[in-house]
Amino acid sequence: MSKLTGWWKKRSSAGKVELYTRWSFHFFVLLEIVSFGLVAFAGPDNHTPRPQALAAFLVVCAHSVIVGFLSSRALDFVSGRRERPVGLAALVTALTAAAVLLFLFLRRFGALDESAAPGLVVGVSCFGCGSLVLSMEKVRHMKYVPPVAAAGTTVVVAALGLDLNEVIGYFVAVLVSCTFLSFTCGFSGWLLRTVYELDHAREVQARLAVAEERLRFGRDLHDVMGRNLAVIALKSELAVQLARRERPEAVDQMIEVQRIARESQREVRDVVRGYREADLAVELEGARGVLTAAGMDCRVDFEAGRPLPAEVQSALGWVVREATTNVLRHGDAQSCVIRLTAPEEGPVTLVVENDGAPEAPAGPPGSGLAGLRERLAVLDGTLRAGPVDGGRFRLRAEIPGPRTERLEAWA
């Protein structure tokens, strides 16, 4: 069963919405043919001659196929993969107008039964208007499509000399049906566009978070090194001048430069250490907040015990951070569990398991897990990651250690 549904699970949320929307519009092609094309043949009181009925049916089939192409290209435009299909939209407009004129002319001169003509006219009008609205971007342009279609149909009906009841009937039927389908198509396009914008915004937010962290690290490094390097340059210049004058103070200045350089080296190590170390409690709370904001089932239970060593907390904090990022980026999980077990005796075990993970990776493996293995290897720890039964993905980190506390966190 997982192989049958893998093509759906491996898609992103935006990809799932697009796939559902696209196949809905593909179904509209069949719906137009079955619901309106067969009207030319249906009905006990339908006296339409067989050749005219067949011709009307073929016109509806051709119209539905062209409308399907326009809807597909319009969805590509909405998702940002193509330019606006202006030429195809003009073709659908001309074909829809020609089909409506044909059906009304056949109705006026008795070649099309009066019970079949309204269904054919309404069918090609509403589906044609829906595809045109889907290819538009601004609502102020969309809202004119149904009234123009209804007004144009009414003018043709009146010009052909049909009675007033038919004129009113055609106007109301075309206006209502076109308004309904235009609203449906316009809302579908807006929803798909919004989903892709949100997906893009999440990617941008992740990039901004990385850029902000880099700026913070650069700012801290500048604060540490800027003043010391300026002092080193100044004292080195002074030592050069003193040495040229053969003054013994030059040695004192170089000793001071050496001291400042060693102090700067220590401060840089402190900055890097603070940057590389991750607080486990902060990372667990951050994972809970991020997963909850992403709409996943999230719960955190924290039982205090004997604190873990700082190096163990740092390594496991990085595991939680990387695993949370992978859950958000590489799957479509609805729930995720993070379990940290630190018994009084034995190894410390961290398990991160989530559903909705794709069966196959979307691209080449990244460096995140490799970096985690390097961090854990310093503590003689191990890391295993891969799919498990039930369509879930499990990451397991284990660090051998002394007596510790037991902590369980569910996210």
Coordinates of C-alpha atoms in Angstrom, one line a residue:
M1 CA 0.0 0.0 0.0
S2 CA 2.9 2.4 0.8
K3 CA 4.2 1.9 -2.8
L4 CA 0.8 2.9 -4.2
T5 CA 0.5 6.0 -2.1
G6 CA 4.2 7.0 -2.3
W7 CA 3.6 9.2 -5.3
W8 CA 1.2 11.3 -3.1
K9 CA 3.2 11.3 0.1
K10 CA 6.5 12.4 -1.5
R11 CA 4.8 15.6 -2.7
S12 CA 4.9 18.9 -0.8
S13 CA 1.7 20.5 0.5
A14 CA 1.7 22.9 -2.4
G15 CA 2.3 20.1 -4.8
K16 CA -0.7 18.1 -3.4
V17 CA -3.0 21.2 -3.7
E18 CA -1.8 21.7 -7.3
L19 CA -2.3 18.0 -8.2
Y20 CA -5.8 18.0 -6.7
T21 CA -6.7 21.2 -8.5
R22 CA -5.3 20.1 -11.8
W23 CA -7.1 16.8 -11.9
S24 CA -10.3 18.6 -10.9
F25 CA -10.0 20.7 -14.0
H26 CA -9.2 17.6 -16.1
F27 CA -12.4 16.1 -14.8
F28 CA -14.3 19.2 -16.1
V29 CA -13.5 18.1 -19.6
L30 CA -15.4 14.9 -19.1
L31 CA -18.1 16.6 -17.1
E32 CA -18.8 19.1 -20.0
I33 CA -19.1 16.3 -22.5
V34 CA -21.3 14.1 -20.4
S35 CA -23.5 16.8 -18.8
F36 CA -24.0 19.1 -21.8
G37 CA -22.8 17.4 -24.9
L38 CA -25.2 14.4 -24.6
V39 CA -28.1 16.9 -24.3
A40 CA -28.2 17.0 -28.1
F41 CA -29.4 13.4 -28.1
A42 CA -31.3 13.2 -24.8
G43 CA -34.9 13.8 -24.0
P44 CA -38.1 12.1 -25.1
D45 CA -39.4 15.3 -26.8
N46 CA -36.1 15.9 -28.5
H47 CA -36.7 16.1 -32.3
T48 CA -33.2 17.2 -33.3
P49 CA -32.2 15.4 -36.5
R50 CA -29.4 12.9 -36.0
P51 CA -26.7 14.7 -38.1
Q52 CA -27.3 18.1 -36.4
A53 CA -27.2 16.4 -33.0
L54 CA -24.0 14.6 -33.8
A55 CA -22.5 17.9 -35.0
A56 CA -23.5 19.7 -31.8
F57 CA -22.0 16.9 -29.7
L58 CA -18.7 17.1 -31.6
V59 CA -18.6 20.9 -31.2
V60 CA -19.0 20.4 -27.4
C61 CA -16.3 17.7 -27.4
A62 CA -13.8 20.0 -29.2
H63 CA -14.7 22.9 -27.0
S64 CA -14.2 20.9 -23.8
V65 CA -10.7 19.7 -25.0
I66 CA -9.5 23.2 -25.8
V67 CA -10.9 24.5 -22.5
G68 CA -9.0 21.7 -20.7
F69 CA -5.8 22.8 -22.4
L70 CA -6.4 26.4 -21.4
S71 CA -7.1 25.3 -17.8
S72 CA -3.8 23.3 -17.7
R73 CA -1.7 26.2 -19.1
A74 CA -3.5 28.6 -16.8
L75 CA -2.6 26.5 -13.8
D76 CA 1.0 26.6 -15.0
F77 CA 0.7 30.4 -15.1
V78 CA -0.7 30.5 -11.6
S79 CA 2.1 28.3 -10.2
G80 CA 4.7 30.5 -12.0
R81 CA 6.0 28.0 -14.5
R82 CA 4.6 29.6 -17.7
E83 CA 3.7 33.0 -19.1
R84 CA 0.0 33.9 -19.3
P85 CA -1.7 31.9 -22.1
V86 CA -3.1 34.9 -23.9
G87 CA -3.3 33.2 -27.3
L88 CA -5.0 30.1 -26.0
A89 CA -7.4 32.3 -24.0
A90 CA -8.3 34.2 -27.2
L91 CA -8.9 30.9 -29.0
V92 CA -11.2 29.7 -26.3
T93 CA -13.1 33.0 -26.3
A94 CA -13.6 32.8 -30.1
L95 CA -14.6 29.1 -30.0
T96 CA -17.1 29.7 -27.2
A97 CA -18.7 32.6 -29.0
A98 CA -18.8 30.6 -32.3
A99 CA -20.4 27.6 -30.6
V100 CA -23.0 29.7 -28.9
L101 CA -23.9 31.4 -32.2
L102 CA -24.1 28.0 -33.9
F103 CA -26.4 26.5 -31.4
L104 CA -28.7 29.6 -31.4
F105 CA -28.8 29.7 -35.2
L106 CA -29.7 26.0 -35.3
R107 CA -32.4 26.6 -32.7
R108 CA -33.8 29.6 -34.6
F109 CA -34.2 27.7 -37.9
G110 CA -35.5 24.5 -36.4
A111 CA -32.4 22.3 -36.8
L112 CA -31.9 22.0 -33.1
D113 CA -34.7 21.2 -30.7
E114 CA -35.7 23.9 -28.2
S115 CA -35.2 21.5 -25.3
A116 CA -31.6 20.8 -26.3
A117 CA -30.4 24.3 -27.2
P118 CA -30.4 25.9 -23.7
G119 CA -28.2 23.1 -22.2
L120 CA -25.7 23.3 -25.0
V121 CA -25.5 27.1 -24.8
V122 CA -25.2 27.2 -21.0
G123 CA -22.6 24.4 -21.0
V124 CA -20.1 25.9 -23.4
S125 CA -20.6 29.4 -21.9
C126 CA -20.0 28.5 -18.3
F127 CA -16.9 26.2 -18.9
G128 CA -15.5 28.7 -21.3
C129 CA -15.9 31.5 -18.8
G130 CA -14.4 29.4 -16.0
S131 CA -11.2 28.7 -18.0
L132 CA -10.9 32.4 -19.0
V133 CA -11.2 33.5 -15.3
L134 CA -8.5 31.0 -14.3
S135 CA -6.1 32.6 -16.7
M136 CA -6.7 36.0 -15.2
E137 CA -4.9 37.5 -12.2
K138 CA -7.0 40.5 -11.0
V139 CA -10.5 40.2 -9.6
R140 CA -11.6 43.4 -11.3
H141 CA -11.1 41.7 -14.6
M142 CA -12.7 38.4 -13.6
K143 CA -16.0 40.0 -12.5
Y144 CA -16.8 41.2 -15.9
V145 CA -16.7 37.8 -17.6
P146 CA -20.1 36.4 -16.6
P147 CA -22.1 39.6 -17.3
V148 CA -20.4 40.0 -20.7
A149 CA -21.2 36.4 -21.6
A150 CA -24.8 36.7 -20.4
A151 CA -25.3 40.1 -22.2
G152 CA -23.8 38.8 -25.5
T153 CA -26.0 35.7 -25.5
T154 CA -29.1 37.8 -24.8
V155 CA -28.3 40.1 -27.6
V156 CA -27.9 37.2 -30.1
V157 CA -31.2 35.6 -28.9
A158 CA -33.1 38.8 -29.2
A159 CA -31.5 39.6 -32.6
L160 CA -32.7 36.2 -33.9
G161 CA -36.3 37.1 -33.0
L162 CA -36.9 34.5 -30.3
D163 CA -39.7 35.3 -27.8
L164 CA -39.2 37.4 -24.6
N165 CA -39.4 34.3 -22.3
E166 CA -36.5 32.7 -24.0
V167 CA -34.5 35.9 -24.0
I168 CA -34.9 36.2 -20.2
G169 CA -34.3 32.5 -19.7
Y170 CA -31.1 32.5 -21.6
F171 CA -29.9 35.6 -19.8
V172 CA -30.6 34.2 -16.3
A173 CA -29.2 30.8 -17.0
V174 CA -26.0 32.0 -18.6
L175 CA -25.4 34.6 -15.9
V176 CA -26.0 32.2 -13.0
S177 CA -24.0 29.3 -14.4
C178 CA -21.1 31.5 -15.6
T179 CA -21.0 33.3 -12.2
F180 CA -20.9 30.0 -10.3
L181 CA -18.2 28.4 -12.4
S182 CA -16.2 31.6 -12.7
F183 CA -16.2 32.0 -8.9
T184 CA -15.1 28.3 -8.5
C185 CA -12.2 28.6 -10.9
G186 CA -11.1 32.0 -9.6
F187 CA -11.1 30.8 -6.1
S188 CA -9.1 27.6 -7.1
G189 CA -6.5 29.8 -8.8
W190 CA -6.3 32.1 -5.8
L191 CA -5.9 29.2 -3.4
L192 CA -3.2 27.6 -5.5
R193 CA -1.3 30.9 -5.8
T194 CA -1.6 31.5 -2.1
V195 CA -0.3 28.0 -1.2
Y196 CA 2.7 28.5 -3.4
E197 CA 3.4 31.9 -1.9
L198 CA 3.2 30.5 1.6
D199 CA 5.6 27.7 0.6
H200 CA 8.0 30.2 -0.9
A201 CA 7.7 32.4 2.2
R202 CA 8.7 29.5 4.4
E203 CA 11.8 28.9 2.3
V204 CA 12.7 32.5 2.4
Q205 CA 12.2 32.5 6.2
A206 CA 14.6 29.6 6.6
R207 CA 17.2 31.4 4.4
L208 CA 16.7 34.6 6.5
A209 CA 17.2 32.7 9.7
V210 CA 20.5 31.3 8.4
A211 CA 21.6 34.7 7.2
E212 CA 20.7 36.3 10.5
E213 CA 22.7 33.6 12.4
R214 CA 25.7 34.3 10.1
L215 CA 25.4 38.1 10.7
R216 CA 25.2 37.5 14.5
F217 CA 28.3 35.3 14.4
G218 CA 30.1 37.9 12.2
R219 CA 29.1 40.7 14.5
D220 CA 30.3 38.8 17.6
L221 CA 33.6 38.0 15.9
H222 CA 34.1 41.6 14.8
D223 CA 33.4 42.8 18.3
V224 CA 36.0 40.5 19.7
M225 CA 38.7 40.9 17.0
G226 CA 38.2 44.5 15.8
R227 CA 39.6 46.3 18.9
N228 CA 42.4 43.7 19.5
L229 CA 43.6 43.8 15.9
A230 CA 43.6 47.6 16.0
V231 CA 45.8 47.5 19.2
I232 CA 48.1 44.9 17.7
A233 CA 48.6 47.0 14.5
L234 CA 49.3 50.1 16.6
K235 CA 51.7 48.4 18.9
S236 CA 53.5 46.7 16.1
E237 CA 54.0 50.0 14.3
L238 CA 55.3 51.5 17.6
A239 CA 57.7 48.5 18.0
V240 CA 59.0 49.0 14.5
Q241 CA 59.8 52.7 15.2
L242 CA 61.4 51.9 18.5
A243 CA 63.5 49.1 16.9
R244 CA 64.7 51.4 14.2
R245 CA 65.9 53.7 16.9
E246 CA 67.5 50.8 18.8
R247 CA 65.3 51.5 21.8
P248 CA 64.9 48.6 24.3
E249 CA 61.2 49.4 24.7
A250 CA 60.6 47.7 21.4
V251 CA 60.9 44.3 23.1
D252 CA 58.3 45.3 25.7
Q253 CA 55.9 46.3 22.9
M254 CA 56.3 43.0 21.1
I255 CA 55.7 41.1 24.3
E256 CA 52.5 43.1 24.7
V257 CA 51.5 42.3 21.1
Q258 CA 52.1 38.6 21.8
R259 CA 49.9 38.8 24.9
I260 CA 47.1 40.5 23.0
A261 CA 47.4 37.9 20.2
R262 CA 47.0 35.0 22.6
E263 CA 44.1 36.7 24.3
S264 CA 42.4 37.3 21.0
Q265 CA 42.9 33.6 20.1
R266 CA 41.3 32.6 23.4
E267 CA 38.4 35.0 22.8
V268 CA 37.8 33.7 19.3
R269 CA 37.7 30.1 20.7
D270 CA 35.1 31.2 23.2
V271 CA 33.0 32.8 20.4
V272 CA 33.2 29.7 18.3
R273 CA 32.5 27.4 21.2
G274 CA 29.4 29.5 22.1
Y275 CA 28.3 29.3 18.4
R276 CA 28.7 25.6 18.1
E277 CA 27.2 24.6 21.5
A278 CA 23.4 24.1 21.6
D279 CA 21.3 24.1 24.8
L280 CA 19.2 20.9 24.9
A281 CA 16.3 22.4 26.8
V282 CA 16.1 25.4 24.5
E283 CA 16.3 23.2 21.4
L284 CA 13.4 20.9 22.7
E285 CA 11.3 23.9 23.4
G286 CA 12.1 25.5 20.0
A287 CA 11.2 22.2 18.2
R288 CA 7.9 22.1 20.0
G289 CA 7.1 25.7 19.0
V290 CA 8.2 25.2 15.4
L291 CA 6.3 22.0 14.9
T292 CA 3.2 23.4 16.5
A293 CA 3.3 26.4 14.2
A294 CA 3.6 24.1 11.2
G295 CA 0.3 22.4 12.2
M296 CA 1.7 19.2 13.6
D297 CA 0.5 17.3 16.7
C298 CA 3.0 18.6 19.3
R299 CA 3.4 17.9 23.0
V300 CA 6.4 18.3 25.3
D301 CA 6.8 16.5 28.7
F302 CA 9.9 17.4 30.7
E303 CA 10.9 15.6 33.8
A304 CA 13.9 17.1 35.6
G305 CA 16.6 14.8 36.8
R306 CA 20.3 14.8 37.2
P307 CA 21.6 17.2 34.5
L308 CA 23.4 15.8 31.5
P309 CA 27.0 16.8 30.9
A310 CA 27.4 20.0 28.9
E311 CA 29.0 18.3 25.9
V312 CA 26.2 15.7 25.8
Q313 CA 23.5 18.4 25.9
S314 CA 25.3 20.3 23.1
A315 CA 25.5 17.2 20.8
L316 CA 21.9 16.1 21.4
G317 CA 20.7 19.7 21.0
W318 CA 22.2 19.7 17.5
V319 CA 20.5 16.4 16.8
V320 CA 17.1 17.9 17.8
R321 CA 17.8 21.0 15.7
E322 CA 18.8 19.1 12.6
A323 CA 16.0 16.5 12.9
T324 CA 13.4 19.3 13.3
T325 CA 14.7 21.0 10.2
N326 CA 14.5 17.8 8.2
V327 CA 10.9 17.1 9.4
L328 CA 9.8 20.5 8.1
R329 CA 11.7 20.4 4.8
H330 CA 11.7 16.9 3.6
G331 CA 8.3 15.5 4.5
D332 CA 4.6 16.2 5.1
A333 CA 4.4 15.0 8.7
Q334 CA 1.3 15.3 10.8
S335 CA 2.9 14.2 14.0
C336 CA 6.4 13.8 15.4
V337 CA 7.8 12.2 18.6
I338 CA 11.1 13.1 20.2
R339 CA 12.1 10.7 23.0
L340 CA 15.2 11.2 25.1
T341 CA 16.0 8.4 27.5
A342 CA 18.9 8.9 30.0
P343 CA 18.8 6.1 32.6
E344 CA 20.9 6.1 35.7
E345 CA 23.1 3.5 34.1
G346 CA 23.6 2.9 30.4
P347 CA 23.7 5.0 27.2
V348 CA 21.8 8.1 26.5
T349 CA 19.3 7.6 23.6
L350 CA 17.5 10.1 21.6
V351 CA 14.9 9.0 19.1
V352 CA 13.2 11.3 16.6
E353 CA 10.3 9.7 14.7
N354 CA 7.8 11.2 12.4
D355 CA 5.2 10.2 9.8
G356 CA 4.7 11.6 6.3
A357 CA 8.3 11.1 5.2
P358 CA 8.8 10.3 1.5
E359 CA 9.9 6.8 0.6
A360 CA 12.8 8.1 -1.5
P361 CA 14.8 11.2 -0.9
A362 CA 14.0 14.2 -3.1
G363 CA 17.7 14.8 -3.9
P364 CA 21.2 13.8 -2.9
P365 CA 21.9 13.4 0.8
G366 CA 23.0 16.6 2.6
S367 CA 25.7 17.2 5.0
G368 CA 23.4 17.6 8.1
L369 CA 23.5 13.9 9.2
A370 CA 27.2 13.6 8.4
G371 CA 27.9 16.6 10.7
L372 CA 25.8 15.0 13.4
R373 CA 27.8 11.8 13.2
E374 CA 31.0 13.8 13.5
R375 CA 29.7 15.5 16.7
L376 CA 28.6 12.3 18.2
A377 CA 31.8 10.5 17.3
V378 CA 33.7 12.8 19.6
L379 CA 31.6 11.3 22.5
D380 CA 31.8 7.8 21.1
G381 CA 28.2 8.1 20.0
T382 CA 26.4 6.7 17.0
L383 CA 23.6 7.9 14.7
R384 CA 21.2 5.8 12.6
A385 CA 18.5 7.2 10.3
G386 CA 16.0 5.6 7.9
P387 CA 12.4 4.6 7.2
V388 CA 10.6 2.1 9.4
D389 CA 7.3 0.3 9.2
G390 CA 4.1 2.3 8.9
G391 CA 5.5 4.9 6.5
R392 CA 7.5 6.6 9.3
F393 CA 11.1 7.9 9.5
R394 CA 13.2 7.3 12.5
L395 CA 16.5 9.0 13.6
R396 CA 18.2 7.4 16.6
A397 CA 21.3 8.9 18.4
E398 CA 23.0 7.0 21.2
I399 CA 25.8 8.2 23.5
P400 CA 27.4 5.9 26.0
G401 CA 27.7 7.6 29.4
P402 CA 27.5 7.4 33.2
R403 CA 24.5 7.6 35.4
T404 CA 22.1 10.3 34.2
E405 CA 18.6 11.3 34.5
R406 CA 15.6 10.2 32.5
L407 CA 13.9 12.7 30.3
E408 CA 11.2 12.2 27.8
A409 CA 9.9 14.8 25.4
W410 CA 7.1 14.3 22.9
A411 CA 6.7 16.7 20.0

